[in-house]
Amino acid sequence: MRFNYKGVLLMLGALLYFYFLVGGIETFLNGNPDATAAWKTDQKEAFYFNILIVFSLFLLLMGIFNRYMVSFILTNIVVVLLAVISYYKFSFLGEYLYPWDMLLYNNIFNLLPNLYKEIDSAKLLGGAAIVIAIISGIVAYAFIKKPKRLIRLNPWIRIAFIGAAAAFLSIFIFYRSIPNVEASLKEVGVTNLTFDQIRNYKTNGFLVTFLLNMQSAIVLSPSGYNEKNINEIVDDLERVPPKVKPDLEKKPNIIFVMSESFWDPTSMENLTFGTDPVPNVREHQTGKILSPTFGGGTSNVEFEVLTGFSNMFLPPGSVPYQQYIKDELPSMPRYLADMGYQTTAIHPYPKWFWNREEVYKHIGFDKFIDIDGFTDPLYKGPFVSDEQVTNTIIDQTEQSEDPVFAYAITMQNHTGYNEDKYPEYTVETGVPETVDPVFNLLLRSYTQGVSDADKAFKQLIDYYENAEEPTLVVFFGDHLPAIGQDYKFYKQADFVARGPGEENWDLEDYQDTRTTPLVIWNNYGAPTPEIETVSTSFLGPTVFDMAGIQKPLYYSILEQFSEQMPGYTRDLKIDAEGNLLNVTPDAVERIKQDYQLIQYDLLFGKQYSRDALFKP
C-alpha cells in the first residue's frame, strides 16, 4: 500500500463511518437515542471498543480480499445482519443474539412463522429491497465501469492487517485465556456480566458482548482426562442401595414441578402481605434449593436436575441446552425409561424455546407436551395457568398403566409482572417508603402468581393424597424473580446490599437471592428427608431413595460430593456444616476433580464411563 493521502483518508473515512454505524445499531437495538447518547458517555471505553471491533473486521477482510469496497460492504452486511437478527430475537424472546444461536439454525425456521406475525412485514421488505438495490447497484457499477481499486495493499501490509485484526478480535473472544486481559478489561469498565445478559448487552454494547460470549461456547478437556483415569474413577465407585424400602406393589409415579420463579416473598422482612401467599408450600416444605441462576436461565436449572451435572464445570454464561446437548445423553429420564417408566415432559410454551424439542429427545423423554399439546388450556394472565399444568399432570398418570415420570415446568409466573398482568387480584402487598411505589405494583403481580402456584400445588397433593397409585411429588422454584434492573427492587427494600451490581454483597446476600423453597412429598408413607439447602444437581439421589429405586452408579459420585458440599454454584458454596464459602475447600478438591472429569466424559468426551455408570 502506498501511504498517500487518498488511502489514509479512505481508511479514516471508514473509521468515522463505523462510529456512526455502532451508534445507529445500539439505537436500533434499544429503541432509544437518548439511552445510546448516555451509553456513549457513561461507557465510552466500551463504545470505542465496539467501533474498533467493526474496524478490525474491516481490516481482516481488506487483508483477505485486498478490495476496499468489497470489504466495506461485507463488513456492513455482517454487522447489520447480526444486529437485525438480534433485534427480532429480542422482540420475540426477550433475549439478544448469542454466538451459540448460530448452532441452532433449525430453530430459526421454526421461529419464522411466529416472527412474521410480530414484525411489520411491509417495512422489513421495503428495507430489504433498499439494501439489495444499493448492493446490486454497487456490484453492477463495479462490473460495468471496472473502476480502479481505491486502495491497493502490498502482501506485507495485507498480512499485517490480518494479524492486527485477528489479534484485536482475539482479545475479546479469548479474554479469559490470555493472561491479564480479563483484569485489564475490568479496569476500563468492560466486564462480561454473564449472570444478566440483558444488562451485559446494554452495558458493553452488542458487538463487544457478542464476542465476549464466544468463549462460553468453547469447553476444553480438564487436566487428566483420558480413558485410564476415567476407568479408575469408575472402579472406585460403589453402588449405594436405596435408603428407603417402601412396601409397594409397583414403582411410584415421580412428579417434578419446577415452578416458574416460585419463591417466598415474605422472606423480605420489610414487605407486608394481606395474607400468607404460600401457606401450602410452607406447610410441606422439606428444605431449600440452591439455584445456579437468578431472574432467568430456567433451562440451566432443569439441566442440573435431569442430568446431575453442574454448571460450575462449564464456562460462565453457558446455556447447555442450546450449546452442548447435540446427541444422546445419559440422564434421569433415560434411566427411568429403561426401568419401565413412561417419561413425559410438560411445558405450556412452544417446544423450540430453550431448544427443548431437541434436548428432550437426546435425554430420553418419551413424550413432550408443549403448548400445542394442550386442548383449550386455561390461561391466567398472558400464560397458561399453573392449575392447567396440574390438571395435565394428573391426566398423564391416569392414562398410563406404567409408572410415570413427569417433569413439568410452569409458565404462569414468568417475568413480565406488569400491573395489568391479571384482570383481578386476590392478594395485597405493601412496600416501605424507601421503595419506589411502582415496585409494589410489580410485587403484587408477582405475588398473585406465587399464590396461584401455591394453590395449584395443593390441588396436586390433594389429588394424590386420595389416589391409589403411589406417587412422589417434588416441587421447587427455579429461581427468584427479576424485579427491576440490577436488583433494584431488592436493594431498595434492603434485602441485599446496595451499590452497583453485586460488588458490596456478602455471601448471605448470594444465599438470599439464590435459594427457593423445596417440597418432597409422597402418599405412601416414606419418611421425609432432612434437607437444609441442596443444589439442583443433587436432587436425583434423594428422590430415588424416597422412591425405593435402584440408583445408577453415577449417583454415587453425586452422593460423595454432596455429603461434603451440598450447595455448589458459581456464586456460592455451602458445606455440610452450613458454612457459606466462595471457593471449593481443599478437602473437597479431589472428589470435585473426579466429578468434573466424569461430567466432561459424558457430556463432551468419549463416554468411556457411560455403560458402567448407567446400567439399571
XYZ file of C-alpha atoms in Angstrom:
616
model
C 0.000 0.000 0.000
C 1.282 3.417 -0.906
C 0.801 5.662 2.057
C -0.689 8.518 0.148
C -3.285 10.935 1.409
C -6.063 9.202 -0.506
C -5.524 5.857 1.205
C -5.220 7.407 4.648
C -8.350 9.494 4.138
C -10.320 6.483 2.926
C -9.355 4.451 5.989
C -10.168 7.359 8.317
C -13.456 7.811 6.477
C -14.333 4.161 7.114
C -13.446 4.546 10.799
C -15.647 7.638 11.083
C -18.494 5.807 9.346
C -18.208 2.919 11.792
C -18.502 5.440 14.632
C -21.974 6.337 13.403
C -22.784 2.727 12.468
C -22.203 1.491 16.023
C -24.312 4.317 17.442
C -27.066 3.506 14.973
C -27.001 -0.193 15.823
C -27.290 0.481 19.554
C -30.175 2.887 18.961
C -31.866 0.335 16.709
C -31.492 -2.447 19.282
C -32.562 -0.380 22.290
C -35.050 1.908 20.549
C -33.880 4.954 22.477
C -31.416 7.512 21.046
C -31.153 9.254 24.416
C -30.094 5.986 26.065
C -27.488 5.483 23.325
C -26.133 9.003 23.856
C -25.890 8.350 27.599
C -24.191 4.999 26.958
C -21.569 6.652 24.741
C -20.711 8.969 27.624
C -21.015 6.572 30.568
C -19.398 3.588 28.847
C -17.132 5.379 26.391
C -14.448 2.677 26.531
C -16.985 0.020 25.596
C -18.343 2.281 22.847
C -14.895 2.720 21.284
C -14.190 -0.997 21.608
C -17.352 -1.697 19.592
C -16.132 0.689 16.880
C -12.702 -0.946 16.811
C -14.289 -4.391 16.538
C -16.101 -3.330 13.367
C -12.943 -1.671 12.064
C -10.928 -4.817 12.824
C -13.403 -6.922 10.865
C -12.985 -4.446 8.006
C -9.170 -4.717 8.201
C -9.394 -8.506 8.281
C -11.490 -8.528 5.106
C -9.191 -5.947 3.498
C -6.272 -8.235 4.171
C -8.102 -11.207 2.690
C -9.697 -9.612 -0.403
C -7.498 -6.542 -0.993
C -10.666 -4.711 -2.085
C -11.780 -1.633 -0.201
C -15.423 -1.562 -1.353
C -15.893 -5.329 -1.162
C -14.547 -5.354 2.391
C -16.593 -2.293 3.333
C -19.840 -3.810 2.008
C -19.205 -7.220 3.591
C -18.445 -5.600 6.945
C -21.752 -3.744 6.835
C -23.669 -6.855 5.815
C -22.223 -8.981 8.645
C -22.652 -6.389 11.375
C -26.082 -5.149 10.345
C -27.414 -8.669 9.753
C -26.344 -9.775 13.242
C -27.995 -6.694 14.740
C -31.247 -7.246 12.837
C -31.427 -10.904 13.905
C -30.734 -9.859 17.492
C -33.431 -7.192 17.350
C -36.142 -9.603 16.282
C -34.958 -12.324 18.626
C -35.216 -9.840 21.498
C -38.634 -8.642 20.316
C -39.967 -12.175 20.416
C -37.989 -13.925 23.158
C -36.691 -11.076 25.320
C -33.082 -12.119 24.661
C -30.296 -10.802 22.462
C -28.430 -12.883 19.900
C -25.762 -15.189 21.359
C -22.893 -16.855 19.477
C -24.299 -20.313 20.231
C -27.545 -19.365 18.489
C -25.611 -19.922 15.276
C -25.641 -23.640 16.132
C -29.437 -23.677 16.213
C -30.222 -22.698 12.647
C -33.096 -25.236 12.565
C -34.875 -23.230 15.240
C -34.803 -20.161 13.000
C -37.152 -21.918 10.605
C -39.470 -22.832 13.482
C -39.383 -19.243 14.666
C -40.089 -17.583 11.318
C -43.905 -18.073 11.327
C -44.102 -16.501 14.772
C -41.795 -13.662 13.792
C -43.884 -12.967 10.725
C -46.853 -12.182 12.977
C -44.778 -9.853 15.139
C -42.897 -7.745 12.613
C -44.067 -5.087 10.210
C -43.515 -7.106 7.056
C -44.015 -4.112 4.752
C -41.230 -2.160 6.456
C -38.986 -5.198 6.570
C -39.460 -5.983 2.882
C -39.064 -2.333 1.993
C -35.818 -2.070 3.938
C -34.519 -5.305 2.425
C -35.375 -4.047 -1.054
C -33.433 -0.831 -0.464
C -30.389 -2.708 0.814
C -30.488 -5.162 -2.093
C -30.876 -2.298 -4.573
C -27.864 -0.465 -3.136
C -25.669 -3.559 -3.140
C -26.833 -4.511 -6.643
C -26.069 -1.019 -7.877
C -22.569 -1.102 -6.441
C -21.898 -4.551 -7.875
C -23.260 -3.559 -11.282
C -21.139 -0.407 -11.299
C -18.055 -2.452 -10.421
C -18.632 -4.905 -13.275
C -19.632 -2.357 -15.924
C -17.257 0.504 -15.158
C -14.499 -1.653 -13.706
C -13.145 1.221 -11.631
C -9.601 1.214 -10.339
C -9.047 -0.088 -6.859
C -9.434 2.627 -4.278
C -6.585 1.124 -2.269
C -4.028 -1.489 -3.302
C -2.188 -3.239 -0.491
C 1.146 -4.998 -0.846
C 1.387 -8.538 0.615
C 3.158 -7.448 3.791
C 0.536 -4.834 4.595
C -2.218 -7.400 3.985
C -0.536 -9.810 6.390
C -0.154 -7.007 8.922
C -3.853 -6.107 8.608
C -4.918 -9.736 9.086
C -2.579 -10.216 12.059
C -3.535 -6.980 13.804
C -7.265 -7.535 13.278
C -7.155 -11.163 14.419
C -5.122 -10.202 17.495
C -7.560 -7.458 18.492
C -10.637 -9.633 17.987
C -8.962 -12.444 19.944
C -8.650 -10.158 22.960
C -12.441 -10.326 23.340
C -13.036 -13.861 22.099
C -10.353 -15.439 24.329
C -10.291 -12.848 27.101
C -10.239 -15.500 29.852
C -7.385 -17.461 28.328
C -4.947 -14.630 27.571
C -3.048 -13.571 30.725
C -4.135 -10.273 32.299
C -6.686 -9.482 29.586
C -9.780 -10.042 31.738
C -8.342 -7.880 34.537
C -7.330 -5.163 32.075
C -10.793 -5.064 30.545
C -12.319 -4.776 34.001
C -10.048 -1.837 34.777
C -11.554 0.093 31.868
C -15.106 -0.921 32.788
C -15.704 -3.864 30.458
C -16.910 -6.980 32.303
C -18.777 -9.951 30.876
C -21.940 -9.856 33.002
C -22.955 -13.422 32.204
C -25.498 -13.603 35.043
C -27.566 -10.832 33.416
C -27.195 -10.891 29.651
C -29.643 -8.058 29.012
C -27.605 -5.765 31.226
C -24.483 -7.235 29.630
C -25.515 -6.126 26.137
C -26.760 -2.749 27.301
C -23.592 -2.018 29.277
C -20.906 -3.320 26.924
C -22.693 -2.898 23.616
C -23.842 -5.516 21.154
C -20.569 -6.389 19.418
C -18.332 -6.447 22.492
C -20.783 -8.670 24.367
C -21.296 -10.962 21.384
C -17.544 -11.600 21.203
C -17.142 -11.943 24.987
C -19.818 -14.644 24.933
C -17.959 -16.654 22.305
C -15.646 -18.279 24.823
C -18.693 -19.749 26.557
C -19.145 -21.942 23.501
C -15.668 -23.444 23.943
C -15.079 -26.182 26.523
C -11.582 -27.595 26.866
C -10.931 -31.006 28.410
C -9.890 -30.842 32.079
C -6.417 -31.913 33.098
C -6.146 -35.678 33.423
C -8.936 -36.606 31.033
C -8.154 -39.973 29.478
C -9.662 -43.454 29.417
C -7.358 -44.831 32.095
C -8.214 -42.134 34.653
C -11.935 -42.352 33.921
C -11.911 -46.128 34.406
C -10.056 -45.751 37.698
C -12.671 -43.294 38.975
C -15.481 -45.678 37.985
C -13.747 -48.695 39.551
C -13.535 -46.864 42.884
C -17.276 -46.176 42.999
C -19.694 -48.404 44.870
C -23.396 -48.536 44.170
C -25.351 -47.297 47.194
C -28.685 -49.104 47.752
C -31.855 -47.023 48.314
C -32.136 -45.717 51.857
C -35.908 -46.312 51.829
C -37.647 -49.604 51.002
C -41.349 -48.828 50.678
C -43.676 -51.824 50.581
C -45.174 -51.125 47.164
C -46.641 -53.391 44.508
C -45.440 -51.107 41.716
C -42.898 -48.366 41.325
C -44.246 -44.955 42.369
C -45.043 -42.161 39.953
C -42.355 -39.474 40.183
C -43.578 -35.947 39.506
C -41.333 -32.906 39.348
C -42.928 -29.465 39.275
C -40.363 -26.784 38.559
C -42.469 -23.719 39.305
C -41.525 -20.633 37.313
C -39.904 -18.004 39.582
C -41.520 -19.549 42.675
C -40.132 -18.070 45.882
C -41.413 -16.970 49.248
C -41.667 -13.157 49.019
C -42.398 -12.927 52.752
C -38.674 -13.635 53.182
C -38.268 -9.898 52.655
C -38.987 -8.593 56.132
C -39.668 -5.027 55.026
C -42.670 -6.013 52.900
C -46.244 -6.543 54.042
C -48.829 -9.019 52.775
C -52.572 -9.153 53.394
C -52.389 -12.934 53.740
C -49.686 -15.594 53.524
C -49.274 -16.206 49.763
C -47.661 -19.647 50.175
C -49.368 -21.447 53.099
C -49.477 -24.874 51.439
C -45.870 -24.994 50.322
C -44.823 -23.638 53.713
C -46.728 -26.433 55.473
C -44.995 -29.179 53.490
C -41.612 -27.551 52.884
C -38.712 -30.001 53.076
C -35.834 -27.585 52.673
C -34.392 -25.175 50.137
C -32.963 -25.379 46.671
C -29.732 -23.536 45.839
C -30.315 -22.375 42.290
C -27.454 -21.737 39.846
C -29.287 -18.714 38.417
C -31.133 -15.544 39.344
C -34.038 -13.993 37.458
C -33.838 -16.309 34.441
C -31.938 -19.199 32.890
C -34.612 -21.785 33.697
C -33.109 -24.358 31.364
C -29.817 -24.311 33.298
C -31.673 -25.343 36.454
C -33.507 -28.043 34.531
C -30.193 -29.222 33.078
C -28.756 -29.794 36.558
C -31.818 -31.650 37.868
C -32.193 -34.002 34.916
C -28.513 -34.818 34.369
C -26.878 -34.386 37.777
C -24.269 -32.247 36.028
C -23.114 -28.906 37.418
C -22.966 -25.584 35.604
C -19.853 -24.928 37.726
C -17.815 -27.008 35.287
C -18.973 -25.035 32.242
C -17.867 -21.598 31.021
C -19.731 -18.697 32.697
C -22.783 -17.710 30.694
C -23.180 -21.160 29.140
C -26.602 -22.450 28.165
C -26.109 -26.241 27.884
C -29.493 -26.831 26.257
C -28.531 -24.529 23.420
C -24.826 -25.189 23.174
C -23.791 -28.661 24.234
C -26.540 -31.292 24.086
C -26.383 -32.402 20.478
C -26.572 -36.187 20.832
C -27.931 -38.924 23.103
C -27.019 -38.268 26.725
C -27.476 -40.377 29.894
C -29.899 -38.701 32.280
C -32.644 -39.233 34.852
C -35.483 -39.617 32.299
C -33.470 -42.008 30.121
C -32.544 -44.181 33.123
C -36.152 -44.263 34.354
C -37.416 -45.097 30.867
C -35.075 -48.108 30.872
C -36.670 -49.142 34.184
C -40.175 -49.162 32.721
C -41.334 -45.604 33.368
C -43.326 -43.531 30.913
C -41.271 -40.346 30.761
C -43.147 -37.146 29.960
C -42.061 -33.519 29.872
C -44.726 -30.820 30.218
C -44.262 -27.133 29.462
C -47.077 -24.869 28.209
C -44.924 -22.887 25.777
C -43.570 -23.541 22.253
C -41.292 -26.549 22.095
C -38.412 -24.745 20.397
C -37.911 -22.467 23.414
C -34.505 -23.190 25.011
C -34.131 -25.870 22.292
C -36.218 -28.258 24.416
C -37.664 -30.087 21.413
C -34.227 -31.466 20.501
C -32.818 -31.750 24.026
C -35.718 -33.837 25.323
C -35.167 -36.362 22.546
C -31.485 -36.608 23.464
C -32.062 -37.112 27.205
C -34.764 -39.755 26.891
C -38.252 -38.288 27.262
C -40.874 -40.444 25.544
C -43.280 -37.544 25.215
C -43.155 -33.747 25.289
C -46.402 -31.851 25.831
C -45.743 -28.285 24.774
C -48.332 -25.561 24.174
C -49.605 -27.352 21.063
C -50.336 -30.436 23.176
C -52.909 -28.594 25.303
C -56.534 -28.525 24.161
C -58.331 -25.305 25.104
C -55.969 -24.663 28.024
C -56.932 -22.444 30.926
C -54.988 -19.188 30.883
C -54.246 -16.908 33.820
C -52.903 -13.642 32.518
C -50.847 -13.966 29.316
C -49.713 -17.538 30.016
C -51.244 -20.955 30.616
C -52.173 -21.267 34.292
C -50.463 -23.412 36.896
C -53.850 -25.004 37.555
C -53.882 -26.236 33.954
C -50.418 -27.767 34.349
C -51.612 -29.618 37.462
C -54.607 -30.983 35.564
C -52.335 -32.157 32.758
C -50.019 -33.962 35.175
C -52.992 -35.772 36.716
C -54.295 -36.727 33.275
C -50.935 -38.285 32.370
C -50.837 -40.527 35.429
C -54.492 -41.517 34.992
C -53.956 -42.537 31.373
C -50.809 -44.634 31.911
C -50.674 -48.205 33.148
C -46.941 -47.840 33.687
C -45.444 -45.684 36.408
C -44.994 -42.111 35.183
C -42.014 -39.826 35.445
C -43.333 -36.333 34.700
C -41.186 -33.225 34.614
C -43.428 -30.171 34.458
C -42.241 -26.586 34.036
C -44.896 -23.973 34.730
C -45.216 -20.695 32.837
C -47.834 -18.532 34.549
C -45.441 -16.610 36.782
C -42.896 -15.897 34.075
C -41.331 -12.448 34.122
C -43.449 -9.550 32.927
C -45.047 -8.574 36.225
C -46.967 -5.628 34.821
C -49.704 -4.099 36.930
C -52.277 -5.216 34.359
C -50.976 -8.791 34.057
C -54.158 -10.103 35.676
C -57.696 -8.706 35.325
C -58.205 -9.003 39.083
C -56.106 -9.601 42.180
C -56.772 -11.586 45.341
C -53.550 -10.545 47.105
C -52.482 -7.293 48.726
C -48.899 -6.192 49.201
C -47.099 -3.229 50.683
C -43.575 -1.808 50.447
C -41.705 0.632 52.708
C -41.191 4.285 51.781
C -37.647 3.532 50.613
C -39.061 1.512 47.711
C -40.357 3.130 44.536
C -44.187 2.710 44.569
C -44.117 1.206 41.080
C -42.385 -1.842 42.556
C -45.401 -2.519 44.759
C -47.494 -2.942 41.621
C -44.939 -5.372 40.219
C -44.694 -7.161 43.568
C -48.461 -7.591 43.700
C -48.463 -9.100 40.209
C -45.633 -11.464 41.120
C -47.237 -12.439 44.433
C -50.517 -13.231 42.689
C -48.630 -15.733 40.550
C -46.948 -17.224 43.615
C -50.304 -17.554 45.367
C -51.815 -19.298 42.340
C -48.827 -21.656 42.166
C -49.306 -22.498 45.842
C -52.983 -23.319 45.223
C -52.046 -25.478 42.225
C -49.558 -27.349 44.410
C -52.296 -28.026 46.965
C -54.588 -29.252 44.202
C -51.866 -31.676 43.107
C -51.146 -33.221 46.514
C -54.856 -33.278 47.447
C -55.494 -35.426 44.393
C -52.665 -37.874 45.080
C -53.451 -37.960 48.790
C -56.517 -39.979 47.831
C -55.109 -41.734 44.757
C -54.420 -45.461 44.774
C -51.175 -45.218 42.833
C -48.067 -44.495 44.920
C -46.800 -41.080 43.940
C -43.840 -38.905 44.827
C -44.023 -35.135 44.197
C -41.015 -32.803 44.043
C -41.920 -29.117 43.939
C -39.470 -26.210 43.832
C -38.860 -22.778 42.322
C -36.254 -22.474 39.599
C -35.025 -19.023 40.639
C -36.058 -15.729 42.199
C -37.873 -13.187 40.017
C -36.049 -10.296 38.388
C -37.932 -7.184 39.541
C -36.110 -4.085 38.377
C -32.729 -3.949 36.678
C -29.614 -4.563 38.742
C -31.607 -5.971 41.687
C -33.145 -2.525 42.131
C -36.250 -3.694 43.990
C -34.247 -5.919 46.327
C -31.738 -3.163 47.036
C -34.347 -0.512 47.735
C -36.041 -2.924 50.152
C -32.653 -3.549 51.837
C -32.874 -7.268 51.121
C -29.332 -7.144 49.696
C -26.516 -4.614 49.911
C -26.817 -1.544 47.722
C -24.293 -0.354 45.190
C -23.511 -1.258 41.559
C -24.115 -4.879 40.719
C -23.024 -7.298 43.421
C -19.793 -5.540 44.404
C -20.922 -4.843 48.004
C -22.557 -8.209 48.615
C -21.541 -10.734 51.207
C -22.198 -14.471 50.934
C -25.502 -14.145 52.808
C -26.778 -11.886 50.020
C -25.999 -14.573 47.471
C -27.717 -17.145 49.645
C -30.842 -14.985 49.954
C -31.090 -14.400 46.209
C -30.302 -17.958 45.114
C -32.470 -20.141 47.377
C -36.075 -21.157 46.760
C -38.480 -23.462 48.658
C -38.279 -27.223 48.121
C -41.002 -29.785 48.857
C -40.545 -33.550 48.537
C -43.850 -35.269 49.344
C -45.247 -38.762 48.909
C -48.517 -40.573 49.569
C -47.095 -43.952 50.656
C -45.508 -43.078 53.984
C -41.846 -42.808 53.051
C -40.010 -40.644 55.615
C -39.281 -37.091 54.505
C -35.549 -36.434 54.238
C -33.900 -33.784 56.364
C -32.601 -31.165 53.948
C -31.256 -27.729 54.776
C -30.138 -26.498 51.360
C -29.218 -28.582 48.322
C -28.106 -27.754 44.801
C -30.369 -28.854 41.985
C -27.619 -31.173 40.682
C -28.002 -33.376 43.761
C -31.784 -33.892 43.863
C -31.670 -37.179 41.949
C -30.214 -39.453 44.656
C -32.647 -38.163 47.298
C -35.647 -38.683 45.023
C -34.549 -42.202 44.044
C -34.035 -43.058 47.728
C -37.583 -41.984 48.600
C -38.957 -43.900 45.626
C -37.051 -47.029 46.666
C -35.494 -47.249 43.208
C -32.069 -48.703 42.488
C -29.790 -45.744 41.792
C -27.373 -45.642 38.865
C -23.722 -45.955 39.848
C -23.272 -42.367 38.632
C -25.298 -41.156 41.625
C -22.549 -42.471 43.917
C -20.252 -39.665 42.850
C -23.050 -37.138 43.394
C -23.651 -38.505 46.883
C -19.961 -38.445 47.761
C -19.655 -34.850 46.647
C -22.920 -33.566 48.138
C -22.152 -35.130 51.516
C -19.272 -32.672 51.774
C -20.647 -29.828 49.662
C -24.472 -29.947 49.396
C -24.631 -26.473 47.869
C -22.388 -25.876 44.881
C -22.775 -22.999 42.429
C -20.534 -20.403 40.854
C -21.694 -17.695 43.250
C -21.906 -19.696 46.465
C -20.785 -22.958 48.043
C -22.326 -24.452 51.197
C -20.551 -27.189 53.108
C -22.040 -29.967 55.251
C -21.976 -27.767 58.357
C -23.870 -24.988 56.586
C -20.854 -22.701 56.211
C -21.006 -20.301 53.261
C -17.937 -20.286 51.017
C -16.879 -18.661 47.767
C -14.198 -21.223 46.846
C -14.035 -25.002 46.875
C -12.242 -26.234 50.030
C -9.043 -28.224 49.562
C -10.646 -31.202 51.306
C -13.234 -31.451 48.531
C -10.846 -30.844 45.653
C -10.169 -34.496 44.811
C -13.796 -35.581 44.562
C -14.538 -32.352 42.701
C -11.935 -33.269 40.082
C -13.444 -36.760 39.743
C -16.907 -35.255 39.369
C -15.676 -32.801 36.736
C -13.841 -35.500 34.756
C -16.903 -37.766 34.701
C -19.142 -34.881 33.622
C -16.751 -33.986 30.816
C -16.566 -37.614 29.715
C -20.350 -37.934 29.492
C -21.143 -34.504 28.066
C -18.206 -33.809 25.731
C -15.838 -36.766 25.774
C -15.796 -40.352 24.575
C -18.310 -41.576 27.199
C -15.880 -44.193 28.485
C -17.879 -44.354 31.712
C -21.418 -44.409 30.344
C -22.187 -48.135 30.316
C -20.778 -48.721 33.782
C -22.416 -45.689 35.362
C -25.927 -46.020 33.945
C -26.755 -49.715 33.773
C -30.122 -50.207 35.591
